[in-house]
PDB file of C-alpha atoms in Angstrom:
ATOM      1  CA  UNK A  11      21.958  36.325 -41.176  1.00 45.00           C
ATOM      2  CA  UNK A  12      18.880  37.947 -42.462  1.00 45.00           C
ATOM      3  CA  UNK A  13      19.495  41.258 -44.344  1.00 46.00           C
ATOM      4  CA  UNK A  14      18.199  44.270 -42.546  1.00 41.00           C
ATOM      5  CA  UNK A  15      15.746  46.365 -44.384  1.00 44.00           C
ATOM      6  CA  UNK A  16      17.084  49.137 -46.601  1.00 45.00           C
ATOM      7  CA  UNK A  17      14.324  51.383 -46.361  1.00 44.00           C
ATOM      8  CA  UNK A  18      15.531  54.432 -44.301  1.00 42.00           C
ATOM      9  CA  UNK A  19      12.095  54.751 -42.559  1.00 43.00           C
ATOM     10  CA  UNK A  20      12.835  51.505 -40.660  1.00 36.00           C
ATOM     11  CA  UNK A  21      16.219  52.990 -39.031  1.00 38.00           C
ATOM     12  CA  UNK A  22      14.397  54.999 -36.365  1.00 38.00           C
ATOM     13  CA  UNK A  23      12.277  52.140 -35.561  1.00 38.00           C
ATOM     14  CA  UNK A  24      15.448  49.943 -35.077  1.00 36.00           C
ATOM     15  CA  UNK A  25      17.150  52.422 -33.018  1.00 38.00           C
ATOM     16  CA  UNK A  26      14.218  52.914 -30.764  1.00 42.00           C
ATOM     17  CA  UNK A  27      14.019  49.067 -30.258  1.00 41.00           C
ATOM     18  CA  UNK A  28      17.758  49.294 -29.290  1.00 37.00           C
ATOM     19  CA  UNK A  29      17.582  52.049 -27.039  1.00 42.00           C
ATOM     20  CA  UNK A  30      14.690  50.689 -25.195  1.00 41.00           C
ATOM     21  CA  UNK A  31      16.547  47.327 -24.821  1.00 40.00           C
ATOM     22  CA  UNK A  32      19.594  49.050 -23.500  1.00 45.00           C
ATOM     23  CA  UNK A  33      17.258  50.855 -20.985  1.00 52.00           C
ATOM     24  CA  UNK A  34      17.441  48.824 -17.822  1.00 45.00           C
ATOM     25  CA  UNK A  35      18.132  45.667 -19.836  1.00 43.00           C
ATOM     26  CA  UNK A  36      14.469  45.433 -20.859  1.00 40.00           C
ATOM     27  CA  UNK A  37      12.423  46.364 -23.750  1.00 40.00           C
ATOM     28  CA  UNK A  38       9.873  47.780 -21.475  1.00 42.00           C
ATOM     29  CA  UNK A  39      11.320  50.447 -19.099  1.00 45.00           C
ATOM     30  CA  UNK A  40       9.964  49.992 -15.627  1.00 44.00           C
ATOM     31  CA  UNK A  41       8.780  52.890 -13.555  1.00 43.00           C
ATOM     32  CA  UNK A  42      10.554  52.476 -10.213  1.00 45.00           C
ATOM     33  CA  UNK A  43       8.871  55.081  -8.109  1.00 45.00           C
ATOM     34  CA  UNK A  44       6.771  54.246  -5.252  1.00 47.00           C
ATOM     35  CA  UNK A  45       3.545  56.204  -4.422  1.00 49.00           C
ATOM     36  CA  UNK A  46       4.462  58.141  -1.458  1.00 48.00           C
ATOM     37  CA  UNK A  47       2.387  57.503   1.662  1.00 46.00           C
ATOM     38  CA  UNK A  48       2.162  58.723   5.169  1.00 43.00           C
ATOM     39  CA  UNK A  49       3.484  55.410   6.404  1.00 42.00           C
ATOM     40  CA  UNK A  50       6.552  55.904   4.154  1.00 43.00           C
ATOM     41  CA  UNK A  51       7.250  59.537   5.280  1.00 42.00           C
ATOM     42  CA  UNK A  52      10.005  58.437   7.599  1.00 40.00           C
ATOM     43  CA  UNK A  53      11.923  56.653   4.672  1.00 42.00           C
ATOM     44  CA  UNK A  54      11.186  59.205   2.014  1.00 41.00           C
ATOM     45  CA  UNK A  55      14.969  60.305   1.556  1.00 40.00           C
ATOM     46  CA  UNK A  56      15.890  56.677   0.686  1.00 52.00           C
ATOM     47  CA  UNK A  57      12.878  56.099  -1.541  1.00 78.00           C
ATOM     48  CA  UNK A  58      12.750  59.406  -3.515  1.00 89.00           C
ATOM     49  CA  UNK A  59      14.623  58.806  -6.704  1.00 91.00           C
ATOM     50  CA  UNK A  60      14.719  62.400  -7.731  1.00 93.00           C
ATOM     51  CA  UNK A  61      17.088  63.564  -4.757  1.00 92.00           C
ATOM     52  CA  UNK A  62      20.271  65.224  -6.206  1.00 92.00           C
ATOM     53  CA  UNK A  63      21.217  67.351  -9.036  1.00 93.00           C
ATOM     54  CA  UNK A  64      20.407  66.899 -12.546  1.00 95.00           C
ATOM     55  CA  UNK A  65      22.021  68.227 -15.738  1.00 93.00           C
ATOM     56  CA  UNK A  66      19.835  68.771 -18.912  1.00 93.00           C
ATOM     57  CA  UNK A  67      21.468  67.046 -21.824  1.00 92.00           C
ATOM     58  CA  UNK A  68      18.932  66.991 -24.613  1.00 91.00           C
ATOM     59  CA  UNK A  69      15.677  68.577 -25.597  1.00 90.00           C
ATOM     60  CA  UNK A  70      13.184  67.391 -28.244  1.00 92.00           C
ATOM     61  CA  UNK A  71      10.229  69.462 -29.268  1.00 89.00           C
ATOM     62  CA  UNK A  72       7.813  67.800 -31.381  1.00 87.00           C
ATOM     63  CA  UNK A  73      10.159  65.926 -33.780  1.00 86.00           C
ATOM     64  CA  UNK A  74      12.824  68.426 -33.617  1.00 88.00           C
ATOM     65  CA  UNK A  75      16.012  67.866 -31.668  1.00 88.00           C
ATOM     66  CA  UNK A  76      17.201  71.183 -30.061  1.00 82.00           C
ATOM     67  CA  UNK A  77      20.785  71.158 -29.667  1.00 78.00           C
ATOM     68  CA  UNK A  78      22.006  72.540 -26.170  1.00 77.00           C
ATOM     69  CA  UNK A  79      24.577  75.121 -26.335  1.00 69.00           C
ATOM     70  CA  UNK A  80      28.119  73.667 -25.440  1.00 65.00           C
ATOM     71  CA  UNK A  81      30.060  74.543 -22.209  1.00 67.00           C
ATOM     72  CA  UNK A  82      30.025  76.892 -20.183  1.00 68.00           C
ATOM     73  CA  UNK A  83      26.357  76.614 -20.651  1.00 77.00           C
ATOM     74  CA  UNK A  84      24.327  74.394 -18.529  1.00 87.00           C
ATOM     75  CA  UNK A  85      20.853  73.871 -16.878  1.00 90.00           C
ATOM     76  CA  UNK A  86      20.590  71.832 -13.682  1.00 93.00           C
ATOM     77  CA  UNK A  87      17.769  71.236 -11.325  1.00 95.00           C
ATOM     78  CA  UNK A  88      18.457  69.973  -7.797  1.00 95.00           C
ATOM     79  CA  UNK A  89      15.606  68.033  -5.798  1.00 95.00           C
ATOM     80  CA  UNK A  90      15.741  68.056  -1.883  1.00 94.00           C
ATOM     81  CA  UNK A  91      13.776  65.494   0.117  1.00 91.00           C
ATOM     82  CA  UNK A  92      11.516  68.349   1.624  1.00 93.00           C
ATOM     83  CA  UNK A  93       9.728  68.718  -1.775  1.00 95.00           C
ATOM     84  CA  UNK A  94      11.707  71.788  -2.604  1.00 96.00           C
ATOM     85  CA  UNK A  95      13.831  72.112  -5.804  1.00 96.00           C
ATOM     86  CA  UNK A  96      16.280  74.720  -7.138  1.00 95.00           C
ATOM     87  CA  UNK A  97      16.905  75.356 -10.914  1.00 94.00           C
ATOM     88  CA  UNK A  98      20.177  77.100 -12.119  1.00 94.00           C
ATOM     89  CA  UNK A  99      21.124  78.258 -15.567  1.00 92.00           C
ATOM     90  CA  UNK A 100      24.836  79.230 -16.234  1.00 91.00           C
ATOM     91  CA  UNK A 101      26.276  80.780 -19.439  1.00 88.00           C
ATOM     92  CA  UNK A 102      23.027  82.017 -21.110  1.00 87.00           C
ATOM     93  CA  UNK A 103      24.566  84.453 -23.384  1.00 86.00           C
ATOM     94  CA  UNK A 104      21.581  84.264 -25.761  1.00 84.00           C
ATOM     95  CA  UNK A 105      19.234  85.002 -22.752  1.00 85.00           C
ATOM     96  CA  UNK A 106      17.025  82.017 -23.530  1.00 84.00           C
ATOM     97  CA  UNK A 107      16.047  81.909 -19.863  1.00 87.00           C
ATOM     98  CA  UNK A 108      17.899  84.603 -17.883  1.00 89.00           C
ATOM     99  CA  UNK A 109      16.895  88.171 -18.353  1.00 89.00           C
ATOM    100  CA  UNK A 110      19.514  90.441 -19.891  1.00 87.00           C
ATOM    101  CA  UNK A 111      22.095  91.422 -19.019  1.00 91.00           C
ATOM    102  CA  UNK A 112      22.385  88.419 -16.666  1.00 91.00           C
ATOM    103  CA  UNK A 113      23.940  85.170 -18.203  1.00 90.00           C
ATOM    104  CA  UNK A 114      23.434  83.083 -14.936  1.00 93.00           C
ATOM    105  CA  UNK A 115      20.227  82.862 -12.861  1.00 94.00           C
ATOM    106  CA  UNK A 116      18.381  80.656 -10.469  1.00 95.00           C
ATOM    107  CA  UNK A 117      15.040  80.149  -8.957  1.00 96.00           C
ATOM    108  CA  UNK A 118      13.275  77.829  -6.463  1.00 96.00           C
ATOM    109  CA  UNK A 119      10.228  75.919  -6.441  1.00 97.00           C
ATOM    110  CA  UNK A 120       8.574  72.752  -5.260  1.00 97.00           C
ATOM    111  CA  UNK A 121       7.777  69.210  -6.674  1.00 96.00           C
ATOM    112  CA  UNK A 122       5.679  66.376  -6.079  1.00 96.00           C
ATOM    113  CA  UNK A 123       5.570  62.857  -7.928  1.00 95.00           C
ATOM    114  CA  UNK A 124       3.527  59.908  -8.300  1.00 93.00           C
ATOM    115  CA  UNK A 125       4.350  56.604 -10.107  1.00 91.00           C
ATOM    116  CA  UNK A 126       4.167  58.242 -13.505  1.00 92.00           C
ATOM    117  CA  UNK A 127       4.175  61.934 -13.159  1.00 94.00           C
ATOM    118  CA  UNK A 128       5.848  64.788 -11.388  1.00 92.00           C
ATOM    119  CA  UNK A 129       4.626  68.222 -10.951  1.00 95.00           C
ATOM    120  CA  UNK A 130       6.878  71.274 -10.232  1.00 95.00           C
ATOM    121  CA  UNK A 131       5.553  74.818  -9.233  1.00 97.00           C
ATOM    122  CA  UNK A 132       7.940  77.563 -10.116  1.00 95.00           C
ATOM    123  CA  UNK A 133       6.559  80.825  -9.073  1.00 95.00           C
ATOM    124  CA  UNK A 134       9.797  82.629  -9.420  1.00 93.00           C
ATOM    125  CA  UNK A 135      10.782  81.562 -12.827  1.00 92.00           C
ATOM    126  CA  UNK A 136      12.531  84.154 -14.943  1.00 91.00           C
ATOM    127  CA  UNK A 137      10.094  83.572 -17.903  1.00 87.00           C
ATOM    128  CA  UNK A 138       6.549  84.840 -16.685  1.00 88.00           C
ATOM    129  CA  UNK A 139       5.145  82.113 -19.212  1.00 86.00           C
ATOM    130  CA  UNK A 140       7.047  79.461 -17.236  1.00 87.00           C
ATOM    131  CA  UNK A 141       5.635  80.201 -13.917  1.00 91.00           C
ATOM    132  CA  UNK A 142       3.210  78.238 -11.998  1.00 92.00           C
ATOM    133  CA  UNK A 143       2.482  74.517 -11.923  1.00 93.00           C
ATOM    134  CA  UNK A 144       3.584  72.039 -14.795  1.00 90.00           C
ATOM    135  CA  UNK A 145       2.929  68.374 -14.875  1.00 92.00           C
ATOM    136  CA  UNK A 146       4.751  65.871 -17.156  1.00 92.00           C
ATOM    137  CA  UNK A 147       5.365  62.184 -17.284  1.00 94.00           C
ATOM    138  CA  UNK A 148       8.617  60.643 -16.486  1.00 95.00           C
ATOM    139  CA  UNK A 149      10.811  57.634 -16.561  1.00 94.00           C
ATOM    140  CA  UNK A 150      14.342  56.778 -15.102  1.00 94.00           C
ATOM    141  CA  UNK A 151      16.479  55.060 -17.671  1.00 92.00           C
ATOM    142  CA  UNK A 152      19.862  54.255 -15.942  1.00 87.00           C
ATOM    143  CA  UNK A 153      21.525  57.369 -14.763  1.00 90.00           C
ATOM    144  CA  UNK A 154      18.830  59.451 -16.565  1.00 94.00           C
ATOM    145  CA  UNK A 155      15.683  61.115 -15.942  1.00 95.00           C
ATOM    146  CA  UNK A 156      13.450  61.707 -19.014  1.00 95.00           C
ATOM    147  CA  UNK A 157      10.599  64.119 -18.669  1.00 94.00           C
ATOM    148  CA  UNK A 158       7.806  64.018 -21.230  1.00 93.00           C
ATOM    149  CA  UNK A 159       5.264  66.886 -21.525  1.00 87.00           C
ATOM    150  CA  UNK A 160       2.364  67.096 -23.936  1.00 78.00           C
ATOM    151  CA  UNK A 161       2.731  70.692 -24.125  1.00 64.00           C
ATOM    152  CA  UNK A 162      -1.174  71.349 -24.110  1.00 69.00           C
ATOM    153  CA  UNK A 163      -1.617  73.208 -27.596  1.00 76.00           C
ATOM    154  CA  UNK A 164       2.215  73.234 -27.981  1.00 77.00           C
ATOM    155  CA  UNK A 165       4.122  70.368 -29.643  1.00 83.00           C
ATOM    156  CA  UNK A 166       4.993  67.633 -27.143  1.00 88.00           C
ATOM    157  CA  UNK A 167       8.546  68.068 -25.147  1.00 89.00           C
ATOM    158  CA  UNK A 168      11.134  65.408 -24.122  1.00 93.00           C
ATOM    159  CA  UNK A 169      13.783  66.546 -21.849  1.00 92.00           C
ATOM    160  CA  UNK A 170      16.502  64.322 -20.721  1.00 95.00           C
ATOM    161  CA  UNK A 171      18.469  64.980 -17.668  1.00 94.00           C
ATOM    162  CA  UNK A 172      21.592  63.236 -16.507  1.00 94.00           C
ATOM    163  CA  UNK A 173      22.087  62.682 -12.793  1.00 93.00           C
ATOM    164  CA  UNK A 174      25.012  65.108 -11.810  1.00 88.00           C
ATOM    165  CA  UNK A 175      25.208  64.522  -8.014  1.00 77.00           C
ATOM    166  CA  UNK A 176      23.299  62.391  -5.433  1.00 69.00           C
ATOM    167  CA  UNK A 177      24.726  64.033  -2.353  1.00 58.00           C
ATOM    168  CA  UNK A 178      23.570  63.410   1.052  1.00 49.00           C
ATOM    169  CA  UNK A 179      22.452  66.929   2.000  1.00 49.00           C
ATOM    170  CA  UNK A 180      22.372  67.636   5.501  1.00 41.00           C
ATOM    171  CA  UNK A 181      18.429  68.007   5.614  1.00 46.00           C
ATOM    172  CA  UNK A 182      18.090  65.113   3.541  1.00 44.00           C
ATOM    173  CA  UNK A 183      19.828  62.464   5.553  1.00 40.00           C
ATOM    174  CA  UNK A 184      18.697  60.771   8.730  1.00 37.00           C
TER     175      UNK A 184
END
Protein backbone atom coordinates (compact mmCIF):
# COMPACT_ATOMS: atom_id res chain seq x y z
CA UNK A 1 0.00 0.00 0.00
CA UNK A 2 1.47 3.40 -0.95
CA UNK A 3 2.29 5.80 1.84
CA UNK A 4 0.08 8.91 2.01
CA UNK A 5 1.80 12.29 1.76
CA UNK A 6 2.82 13.65 5.16
CA UNK A 7 2.53 17.27 4.08
CA UNK A 8 -0.50 18.78 5.92
CA UNK A 9 -1.41 20.81 2.82
CA UNK A 10 -2.56 17.60 1.12
CA UNK A 11 -5.11 16.78 3.82
CA UNK A 12 -7.78 19.29 2.65
CA UNK A 13 -7.31 18.08 -0.93
CA UNK A 14 -7.78 14.45 0.15
CA UNK A 15 -10.82 15.33 2.28
CA UNK A 16 -12.45 17.24 -0.59
CA UNK A 17 -11.87 14.28 -2.90
CA UNK A 18 -13.46 11.91 -0.37
CA UNK A 19 -16.41 14.29 0.14
CA UNK A 20 -17.05 14.58 -3.60
CA UNK A 21 -16.88 10.81 -4.07
CA UNK A 22 -19.37 10.40 -1.21
CA UNK A 23 -21.78 12.86 -2.81
CA UNK A 24 -24.24 10.85 -4.84
CA UNK A 25 -21.55 8.19 -5.37
CA UNK A 26 -19.60 10.17 -7.95
CA UNK A 27 -16.63 12.47 -7.98
CA UNK A 28 -18.59 14.89 -10.15
CA UNK A 29 -21.83 15.92 -8.35
CA UNK A 30 -24.69 16.16 -10.79
CA UNK A 31 -27.09 19.07 -10.74
CA UNK A 32 -30.40 17.25 -10.93
CA UNK A 33 -32.75 20.17 -11.54
CA UNK A 34 -34.76 20.60 -14.71
CA UNK A 35 -35.19 24.01 -16.25
CA UNK A 36 -38.85 24.82 -15.66
CA UNK A 37 -40.89 25.35 -18.84
CA UNK A 38 -44.53 26.10 -19.51
CA UNK A 39 -45.05 22.49 -20.63
CA UNK A 40 -43.86 21.29 -17.23
CA UNK A 41 -46.07 23.63 -15.21
CA UNK A 42 -48.65 20.95 -14.43
CA UNK A 43 -45.99 18.69 -12.90
CA UNK A 44 -43.95 21.41 -11.17
CA UNK A 45 -44.57 20.08 -7.67
CA UNK A 46 -43.02 16.70 -8.45
CA UNK A 47 -40.00 18.17 -10.29
CA UNK A 48 -39.12 21.00 -7.90
CA UNK A 49 -36.32 19.69 -5.66
CA UNK A 50 -36.51 22.71 -3.36
CA UNK A 51 -40.00 21.91 -2.01
CA UNK A 52 -40.17 21.48 1.74
CA UNK A 53 -38.26 22.82 4.73
CA UNK A 54 -34.50 23.12 4.99
CA UNK A 55 -32.46 23.75 8.16
CA UNK A 56 -29.16 25.64 7.99
CA UNK A 57 -26.33 23.39 9.23
CA UNK A 58 -23.13 25.22 8.28
CA UNK A 59 -21.83 28.50 6.90
CA UNK A 60 -18.36 29.18 5.49
CA UNK A 61 -17.40 32.76 4.59
CA UNK A 62 -14.21 32.93 2.57
CA UNK A 63 -12.02 30.30 4.22
CA UNK A 64 -13.56 30.73 7.69
CA UNK A 65 -16.10 28.24 9.05
CA UNK A 66 -18.71 30.07 11.14
CA UNK A 67 -20.03 27.69 13.78
CA UNK A 68 -23.76 27.97 14.26
CA UNK A 69 -25.10 28.42 17.77
CA UNK A 70 -26.43 25.19 19.23
CA UNK A 71 -30.07 24.46 20.06
CA UNK A 72 -32.46 26.07 20.58
CA UNK A 73 -31.11 28.35 17.83
CA UNK A 74 -31.97 27.45 14.24
CA UNK A 75 -32.65 28.94 10.84
CA UNK A 76 -35.08 27.28 8.44
CA UNK A 77 -36.33 28.05 4.94
CA UNK A 78 -39.52 26.53 3.52
CA UNK A 79 -40.09 26.53 -0.25
CA UNK A 80 -43.63 26.13 -1.64
CA UNK A 81 -44.62 25.10 -5.17
CA UNK A 82 -46.18 28.49 -5.97
CA UNK A 83 -42.74 30.15 -5.90
CA UNK A 84 -43.09 31.59 -2.42
CA UNK A 85 -40.82 30.90 0.53
CA UNK A 86 -40.79 31.52 4.26
CA UNK A 87 -37.68 31.96 6.43
CA UNK A 88 -37.70 31.56 10.22
CA UNK A 89 -35.08 32.15 12.89
CA UNK A 90 -35.52 30.92 16.46
CA UNK A 91 -33.37 31.49 19.54
CA UNK A 92 -31.43 34.46 18.14
CA UNK A 93 -30.26 35.72 21.54
CA UNK A 94 -27.33 37.64 19.97
CA UNK A 95 -29.71 39.37 17.50
CA UNK A 96 -27.66 38.38 14.46
CA UNK A 97 -30.83 38.33 12.33
CA UNK A 98 -33.84 39.30 14.47
CA UNK A 99 -34.25 42.84 15.77
CA UNK A 100 -33.92 43.29 19.55
CA UNK A 101 -35.70 42.45 21.77
CA UNK A 102 -37.09 39.63 19.58
CA UNK A 103 -35.19 36.33 19.59
CA UNK A 104 -37.43 34.77 16.92
CA UNK A 105 -38.57 36.24 13.63
CA UNK A 106 -39.80 35.23 10.21
CA UNK A 107 -40.27 36.76 6.79
CA UNK A 108 -41.61 35.81 3.40
CA UNK A 109 -40.31 36.07 -0.10
CA UNK A 110 -40.22 34.45 -3.51
CA UNK A 111 -37.77 32.22 -5.37
CA UNK A 112 -36.98 31.03 -8.88
CA UNK A 113 -34.42 28.52 -10.08
CA UNK A 114 -32.57 27.23 -13.13
CA UNK A 115 -30.29 24.22 -13.51
CA UNK A 116 -27.46 25.92 -11.62
CA UNK A 117 -28.75 29.02 -9.83
CA UNK A 118 -31.59 30.07 -7.63
CA UNK A 119 -32.72 33.60 -6.88
CA UNK A 120 -34.54 34.73 -3.78
CA UNK A 121 -36.34 38.03 -3.26
CA UNK A 122 -36.87 38.85 0.41
CA UNK A 123 -38.35 42.36 0.67
CA UNK A 124 -39.26 41.93 4.36
CA UNK A 125 -35.94 40.57 5.66
CA UNK A 126 -35.27 41.99 9.16
CA UNK A 127 -31.84 43.24 8.04
CA UNK A 128 -32.32 46.04 5.47
CA UNK A 129 -28.97 45.12 3.84
CA UNK A 130 -30.31 41.62 3.08
CA UNK A 131 -33.54 42.82 1.44
CA UNK A 132 -34.11 42.39 -2.27
CA UNK A 133 -32.93 39.85 -4.83
CA UNK A 134 -29.97 37.55 -4.28
CA UNK A 135 -28.75 34.93 -6.76
CA UNK A 136 -26.39 32.10 -5.93
CA UNK A 137 -25.30 28.77 -7.36
CA UNK A 138 -26.53 25.57 -5.75
CA UNK A 139 -26.09 21.82 -5.77
CA UNK A 140 -27.91 18.96 -4.12
CA UNK A 141 -25.81 16.34 -2.40
CA UNK A 142 -27.86 13.58 -0.81
CA UNK A 143 -30.19 15.24 1.69
CA UNK A 144 -28.37 18.58 1.54
CA UNK A 145 -28.83 21.80 -0.40
CA UNK A 146 -25.52 23.63 -0.84
CA UNK A 147 -25.72 27.29 -1.82
CA UNK A 148 -22.63 29.10 -3.07
CA UNK A 149 -22.66 32.87 -3.42
CA UNK A 150 -19.80 34.98 -4.77
CA UNK A 151 -20.69 37.79 -2.38
CA UNK A 152 -19.79 40.57 -4.83
CA UNK A 153 -17.12 42.64 -3.05
CA UNK A 154 -17.48 40.41 0.03
CA UNK A 155 -15.83 37.00 0.45
CA UNK A 156 -17.62 34.01 -1.08
CA UNK A 157 -20.21 32.29 1.11
CA UNK A 158 -21.14 28.60 1.19
CA UNK A 159 -24.25 27.68 3.18
CA UNK A 160 -25.34 24.08 3.71
CA UNK A 161 -28.97 23.25 4.46
CA UNK A 162 -30.24 19.82 5.48
CA UNK A 163 -33.72 18.72 4.46
CA UNK A 164 -35.94 18.98 7.51
CA UNK A 165 -39.29 18.11 5.89
CA UNK A 166 -40.71 17.34 2.50
CA UNK A 167 -44.37 17.49 3.28
CA UNK A 168 -47.22 17.42 0.88
CA UNK A 169 -48.60 20.87 1.62
CA UNK A 170 -52.22 21.29 0.61
CA UNK A 171 -51.42 23.79 -2.12
CA UNK A 172 -48.37 21.80 -3.30
CA UNK A 173 -50.24 18.57 -4.06
CA UNK A 174 -52.42 17.62 -6.98
